[in-house]
Coordinates of C-alpha atoms and ligand atoms in Angstrom, one line a residue:
M504 CA 0.0 0.0 0.0
D505 CA 1.2 3.5 -0.8
I506 CA 2.4 5.5 2.1
R507 CA 1.3 9.1 1.7
N508 CA 3.5 12.0 2.9
T509 CA 0.6 13.9 4.5
L510 CA -3.0 13.0 5.1
I511 CA -5.4 15.8 6.2
I512 CA -8.6 14.9 8.0
G513 CA -11.2 17.6 7.6
S514 CA -12.3 20.1 5.0
G515 CA -13.0 23.3 6.8
P516 CA -10.7 26.4 6.5
A517 CA -8.0 24.6 8.5
G518 CA -8.0 21.4 6.4
Y519 CA -8.1 23.1 3.0
T520 CA -5.5 25.7 3.9
A521 CA -3.2 22.9 5.2
A522 CA -3.9 21.2 1.8
V523 CA -2.9 24.3 -0.2
Y524 CA 0.4 24.6 1.7
A525 CA 1.2 20.9 1.7
A526 CA 0.4 20.7 -2.0
R527 CA 2.5 23.7 -2.9
A528 CA 5.4 22.1 -0.9
G529 CA 5.1 19.1 -3.2
L530 CA 3.8 16.7 -0.5
K531 CA 0.8 15.6 -2.7
P532 CA -1.5 15.6 0.3
L533 CA -4.7 13.5 0.5
V534 CA -7.6 15.3 2.2
L535 CA -10.3 13.0 3.7
G536 CA -12.8 15.8 3.9
G537 CA -15.6 14.1 5.8
F538 CA -19.1 13.6 4.5
L539 CA -21.7 12.6 7.0
M540 CA -19.8 13.4 10.1
G541 CA -20.0 17.1 9.7
G542 CA -23.2 16.9 7.7
Q543 CA -21.3 17.6 4.5
S544 CA -17.7 18.3 3.5
G545 CA -16.6 21.9 3.8
G546 CA -17.2 22.2 7.6
Q547 CA -19.3 24.7 9.5
L548 CA -19.1 27.5 7.0
M549 CA -21.3 25.5 4.7
T550 CA -24.2 26.4 6.9
T551 CA -23.2 30.0 7.5
T552 CA -24.7 32.9 5.6
E553 CA -22.5 35.9 5.0
V554 CA -18.9 35.8 6.2
E555 CA -18.0 39.5 6.7
N556 CA -14.7 39.1 8.5
F557 CA -12.5 36.9 6.3
P558 CA -9.7 39.2 5.1
G559 CA -9.8 39.9 1.4
F560 CA -13.5 40.0 0.9
P561 CA -14.5 43.6 1.6
E562 CA -18.1 43.0 0.6
G563 CA -18.4 39.7 2.5
V564 CA -18.7 36.3 1.0
P565 CA -21.3 33.5 1.5
G566 CA -19.8 30.7 3.6
P567 CA -20.3 27.9 1.0
E568 CA -18.7 30.1 -1.7
L569 CA -15.6 30.7 0.5
M570 CA -15.3 27.0 1.1
D571 CA -15.7 26.2 -2.6
R572 CA -12.9 28.7 -3.4
L573 CA -10.6 27.2 -0.8
R574 CA -11.3 23.7 -2.1
R575 CA -10.6 24.7 -5.7
Q576 CA -7.4 26.4 -4.6
A577 CA -6.2 23.2 -2.9
A578 CA -7.2 21.1 -5.9
R579 CA -5.4 23.5 -8.3
F580 CA -2.1 22.5 -6.5
D581 CA -2.8 18.8 -6.8
A582 CA -4.2 18.0 -3.4
E583 CA -6.3 14.9 -3.7
I584 CA -9.7 15.5 -2.0
L585 CA -12.1 12.7 -1.1
D586 CA -15.4 13.4 0.6
K587 CA -15.1 10.4 2.9
D588 CA -15.4 10.1 6.7
V589 CA -12.5 8.6 8.6
V590 CA -14.1 6.0 10.8
K591 CA -11.0 4.7 12.5
A592 CA -7.6 6.2 13.2
D593 CA -4.5 4.4 14.5
L594 CA -2.0 6.9 15.5
S595 CA 0.0 4.6 17.7
R596 CA 3.1 4.4 15.4
P597 CA 4.1 5.7 12.0
P598 CA 3.0 5.1 9.3
F599 CA -0.3 6.2 10.7
R600 CA -3.3 4.2 9.6
L601 CA -6.6 5.9 8.7
T602 CA -9.7 3.9 7.8
T603 CA -12.8 5.0 5.9
D604 CA -15.9 2.9 5.1
D605 CA -14.2 1.4 2.0
A606 CA -10.5 1.9 2.2
E607 CA -7.4 2.2 4.4
Y608 CA -4.7 4.8 4.1
L609 CA -1.2 5.0 5.5
A610 CA 0.6 8.3 6.0
K611 CA 3.9 9.5 7.4
T612 CA 2.2 12.7 8.8
V613 CA -1.4 13.4 9.7
I614 CA -3.0 16.8 10.1
L615 CA -6.2 16.7 12.3
A616 CA -8.6 19.4 11.2
T617 CA -11.9 17.8 12.2
G618 CA -13.5 20.9 13.5
A619 CA -16.4 21.1 15.9
T620 CA -20.1 20.4 15.9
A621 CA -23.1 22.4 17.2
R622 CA -24.0 21.5 20.8
R623 CA -27.4 20.1 21.6
L624 CA -29.4 20.3 24.8
N625 CA -30.0 16.5 25.0
T626 CA -33.4 16.9 26.6
E627 CA -36.5 14.9 26.0
A628 CA -38.3 18.0 24.6
E629 CA -35.4 18.5 22.1
T630 CA -35.7 14.9 20.9
R631 CA -39.5 15.1 20.6
F632 CA -39.5 18.2 18.4
W633 CA -36.2 17.7 16.6
N634 CA -36.8 18.7 13.0
K635 CA -40.4 19.3 14.0
G636 CA -39.7 22.9 15.0
I637 CA -36.4 22.5 16.9
S638 CA -33.2 22.8 14.9
A639 CA -29.6 23.8 15.3
C640 CA -29.2 25.5 11.9
A641 CA -31.2 28.5 10.8
T642 CA -29.4 28.6 7.5
C643 CA -30.5 25.0 6.7
D644 CA -34.1 25.2 8.1
G645 CA -35.1 28.8 8.6
A646 CA -36.7 29.2 5.2
L647 CA -39.1 26.2 5.7
P648 CA -42.8 27.0 5.2
L649 CA -43.3 25.8 8.8
F650 CA -41.7 29.0 10.1
R651 CA -43.1 31.5 7.6
N652 CA -44.7 34.5 9.4
K653 CA -44.7 32.5 12.7
P654 CA -43.0 33.4 16.0
I655 CA -39.5 31.9 16.3
A656 CA -37.2 31.6 19.3
V657 CA -33.4 31.4 19.4
L658 CA -31.4 30.1 22.3
G659 CA -27.9 31.4 23.1
G660 CA -25.9 34.5 23.7
G661 CA -22.9 34.2 21.3
D662 CA -22.3 35.5 17.8
S663 CA -24.0 32.4 16.3
A664 CA -27.2 33.3 18.2
M665 CA -27.0 36.8 16.9
E666 CA -26.5 35.7 13.4
E667 CA -29.3 33.2 13.5
T668 CA -31.6 35.7 15.1
L669 CA -31.0 38.3 12.3
F670 CA -31.3 35.7 9.6
L671 CA -34.6 34.4 11.0
T672 CA -36.2 37.9 11.0
R673 CA -36.5 37.3 7.2
F674 CA -39.0 34.5 7.7
G675 CA -40.6 34.8 11.1
S676 CA -43.3 37.2 12.3
Q677 CA -41.1 37.9 15.3
V678 CA -37.9 36.4 16.8
I679 CA -37.4 36.0 20.5
L680 CA -33.8 35.7 21.6
L681 CA -33.5 33.8 24.9
H682 CA -30.2 33.8 26.8
R683 CA -29.4 32.3 30.3
R684 CA -27.4 35.4 31.5
N685 CA -27.8 39.1 31.2
E686 CA -24.3 39.5 29.7
F687 CA -23.7 38.3 26.1
R688 CA -20.6 36.7 24.6
A689 CA -21.5 38.1 21.2
S690 CA -19.5 40.9 19.7
Q691 CA -20.9 44.4 20.3
I692 CA -21.6 45.0 16.6
M693 CA -23.8 41.9 16.2
L694 CA -25.6 42.5 19.5
D695 CA -26.3 46.1 18.5
R696 CA -27.9 44.9 15.2
V697 CA -30.1 42.5 17.1
R698 CA -31.1 45.1 19.7
R699 CA -32.0 47.5 16.9
H700 CA -34.1 45.1 14.9
P701 CA -37.8 45.9 15.2
K702 CA -38.8 42.2 14.9
V703 CA -36.6 41.0 17.7
S704 CA -37.3 40.9 21.4
I705 CA -34.6 39.8 23.9
K706 CA -35.3 37.9 27.1
T707 CA -32.7 37.4 29.8
P708 CA -31.9 35.6 32.0
Y709 CA -34.1 32.8 30.6
V710 CA -33.8 29.1 30.2
L711 CA -35.9 26.6 28.3
E712 CA -38.1 24.4 30.5
D713 CA -40.1 22.5 28.0
A714 CA -41.4 22.4 24.4
L715 CA -45.1 22.0 23.7
G716 CA -47.2 21.1 20.6
E717 CA -49.4 18.4 19.1
N718 CA -47.0 17.1 16.5
L719 CA -45.1 20.2 15.5
L720 CA -43.7 22.7 18.0
E721 CA -46.3 25.4 19.0
K722 CA -45.1 26.8 22.3
I723 CA -42.1 26.9 24.6
R724 CA -42.1 27.0 28.3
V725 CA -39.4 29.3 29.6
K726 CA -38.2 30.3 33.1
N727 CA -36.9 33.7 34.2
L728 CA -33.9 32.8 36.3
A729 CA -34.0 36.2 38.1
T730 CA -37.6 35.8 39.3
G731 CA -38.3 32.1 39.0
A732 CA -41.4 32.9 37.0
V733 CA -42.4 30.4 34.3
E734 CA -44.2 31.5 31.2
E735 CA -45.4 30.0 27.9
L736 CA -44.5 31.7 24.6
A737 CA -45.9 31.0 21.2
A738 CA -43.0 29.7 19.1
N739 CA -43.3 27.5 16.0
G740 CA -39.5 27.3 15.8
L741 CA -36.7 27.1 18.3
F742 CA -33.2 27.4 17.0
L743 CA -30.3 26.4 19.2
A744 CA -27.1 28.4 19.0
I745 CA -25.4 27.2 22.2
G746 CA -21.8 26.6 21.2
H747 CA -19.9 23.6 19.9
E748 CA -18.2 20.3 20.8
P749 CA -14.8 19.4 19.2
N750 CA -15.0 16.4 16.8
T751 CA -12.2 14.5 18.4
S752 CA -13.8 11.2 19.6
L753 CA -11.8 9.3 17.0
F754 CA -8.6 10.2 18.6
K755 CA -9.6 9.8 22.3
G756 CA -7.1 7.7 24.2
Q757 CA -4.5 8.1 21.5
I758 CA -3.6 11.7 21.6
E759 CA -3.6 14.3 24.4
L760 CA -6.9 16.1 24.6
D761 CA -7.8 18.8 27.2
E762 CA -10.8 18.4 29.6
A763 CA -13.2 19.7 27.1
G764 CA -12.0 17.3 24.4
Y765 CA -10.0 19.7 22.3
V766 CA -6.6 18.5 20.9
K767 CA -3.7 19.8 22.9
T768 CA -0.9 21.3 20.8
D769 CA 2.4 23.1 21.6
G770 CA 1.0 26.3 20.0
H771 CA 2.9 25.4 16.8
A772 CA 0.3 22.8 15.6
R773 CA 2.4 19.9 17.1
T774 CA 0.5 17.3 19.1
N775 CA 2.2 15.0 21.6
I776 CA 2.7 12.5 18.8
P777 CA 5.6 13.3 16.5
G778 CA 4.2 13.5 12.9
V779 CA 0.7 14.3 14.0
F780 CA -0.4 17.9 13.8
A781 CA -3.7 19.6 14.5
A782 CA -5.4 22.8 13.4
G783 CA -8.6 24.7 13.6
D784 CA -11.7 24.3 15.8
C785 CA -10.7 20.8 17.0
V786 CA -7.8 22.6 18.8
D787 CA -9.1 26.1 19.4
H788 CA -11.9 27.0 21.8
T789 CA -10.9 30.6 22.1
Y790 CA -10.9 32.3 18.7
R791 CA -12.9 29.8 16.5
Q792 CA -12.7 32.0 13.4
A793 CA -12.3 30.9 9.8
V794 CA -9.2 33.0 9.5
T795 CA -7.5 31.6 12.7
A796 CA -8.4 28.1 11.5
A797 CA -6.8 28.8 8.2
G798 CA -3.7 30.2 9.9
M799 CA -3.4 27.1 12.0
G800 CA -3.8 24.9 8.9
C801 CA -0.9 26.8 7.3
M802 CA 1.2 26.2 10.5
A803 CA 0.4 22.5 10.6
A804 CA 1.3 22.0 6.9
I805 CA 4.7 23.8 7.4
Q806 CA 5.4 21.7 10.5
A807 CA 4.6 18.5 8.6
E808 CA 6.9 19.6 5.8
R809 CA 9.7 20.2 8.3
Y810 CA 9.1 17.0 10.1
L811 CA 9.3 15.0 6.8
E812 CA 12.5 16.9 5.8
A813 CA 14.1 16.0 9.2
Ligands
NDP689 P1 -20.3 30.6 22.0 O1 -19.6 29.6 22.8 O2 -19.7 32.0 21.8 O3 -21.7 30.9 22.7 C1 -22.6 29.9 23.1 C2 -23.7 30.5 23.8 O4 -24.6 29.5 24.2 C3 -23.3 31.2 25.1 O5 -23.9 32.4 25.2 C4 -23.7 30.2 26.2 O6 -24.1 30.8 27.4 C5 -24.9 29.5 25.6 N1 -25.1 28.2 26.1 C6 -24.2 27.2 26.1 N2 -24.7 26.0 26.5 C7 -26.0 26.3 26.8 C8 -27.1 25.6 27.4 N3 -27.0 24.3 27.6 N4 -28.3 26.2 27.5 C9 -28.4 27.5 27.2 N5 -27.4 28.3 26.7 C10 -26.3 27.7 26.5 O7 -20.7 29.9 20.6 P2 -21.0 30.5 19.2 O8 -21.4 29.4 18.4 O9 -22.0 31.6 19.3 O10 -19.7 31.2 18.7 C11 -18.5 30.4 18.6 C12 -17.4 31.2 18.0 O11 -17.7 31.5 16.6 C13 -17.2 32.6 18.7 O12 -15.8 32.8 18.7 C14 -17.9 33.5 17.8 O13 -17.3 34.8 17.8 C15 -17.7 32.9 16.4 N6 -18.7 33.3 15.4 C16 -18.6 34.4 14.7 C17 -19.5 34.8 13.8 C18 -19.3 36.1 13.0 O14 -18.4 36.8 13.3 N7 -20.0 36.3 11.9 C19 -20.8 34.1 13.6 C20 -20.9 33.0 14.5 C21 -19.9 32.6 15.4 P3 -23.1 31.5 28.4 O15 -22.6 32.8 27.7 O16 -23.8 31.7 29.6 O17 -22.0 30.5 28.5

């Protein structure tokens, strides 16, 4: 079996940027971009609307277009890209062994760029109304007829919650933003836009108690944490925007992870295993930006190149 120089797991900004750099360095990288695991290849930006803060796009760029551009850039320099999920990884000794549903690959270096996935509440109400009013992706589901001119709620206090709230104002009759604290993590500019929007009302500090409806979601029961008062709000949609979990379960027990499951690196994309590098949201719970993920992907590829040279 061929032993590849560099195998990259993941196809978000970190994975594709690593592919551009590794390919330009002549390493002929293989990208196993993921398919079902992240919902689709291309990572989280595939379900984002406008990306306004990626340098070089003064007018903004839709997330899927940015990912398509990055993919084409990697392909142009002869990175091989396969939309397959890695289902097993053996990082115990080089060459490292990565398994997909239908093949096995060996590689001298591996770059982990598996990203993160939207967090769920894991409550019975969430399970009952999942895809029947409750969703974690406004971009994917917001335009469904089910939500047209109906009241919609959003849960969360970060930038994702702000983005989803603003996006959903296009479809819903009103959007209620619920957050468990009075302070928001979201950036000021996004929060200001939400506060100014005539269709949005903000309720803090509130948590979700239950979800109600015959078959589809009709109401949510929420609790004001300051007063203890419980109330029911009409809501045909509830969109969760409550953060992310790193996609690192494949590497658990093999590579050093922190308490939250993120891959530990030395700050230069090196993990505790020589020859295994990591980049992007599977490493980073602080910045979590497309541009920082891309930067880390670049670092990981340069480190892989140096490792192979040595
Ligand atoms: P964050 O971790 O920033 O925010 C998650 C929010 O969900 C927090 O407000 C948190 O509350 C709340 N939360 C977490 N768990 C629960 C729970 N079980 N029940 C209720 N609420 C809960 O995640 P985001 O996805 O919003 O953002 C991630 C990163 O991506 C950030 O760095 C952000 O800046 C970036 N981003 C940037 C965008 C842009 O610039 N266009 C768009 C979207 C994201 P609490 O605050 O109390 O912990």
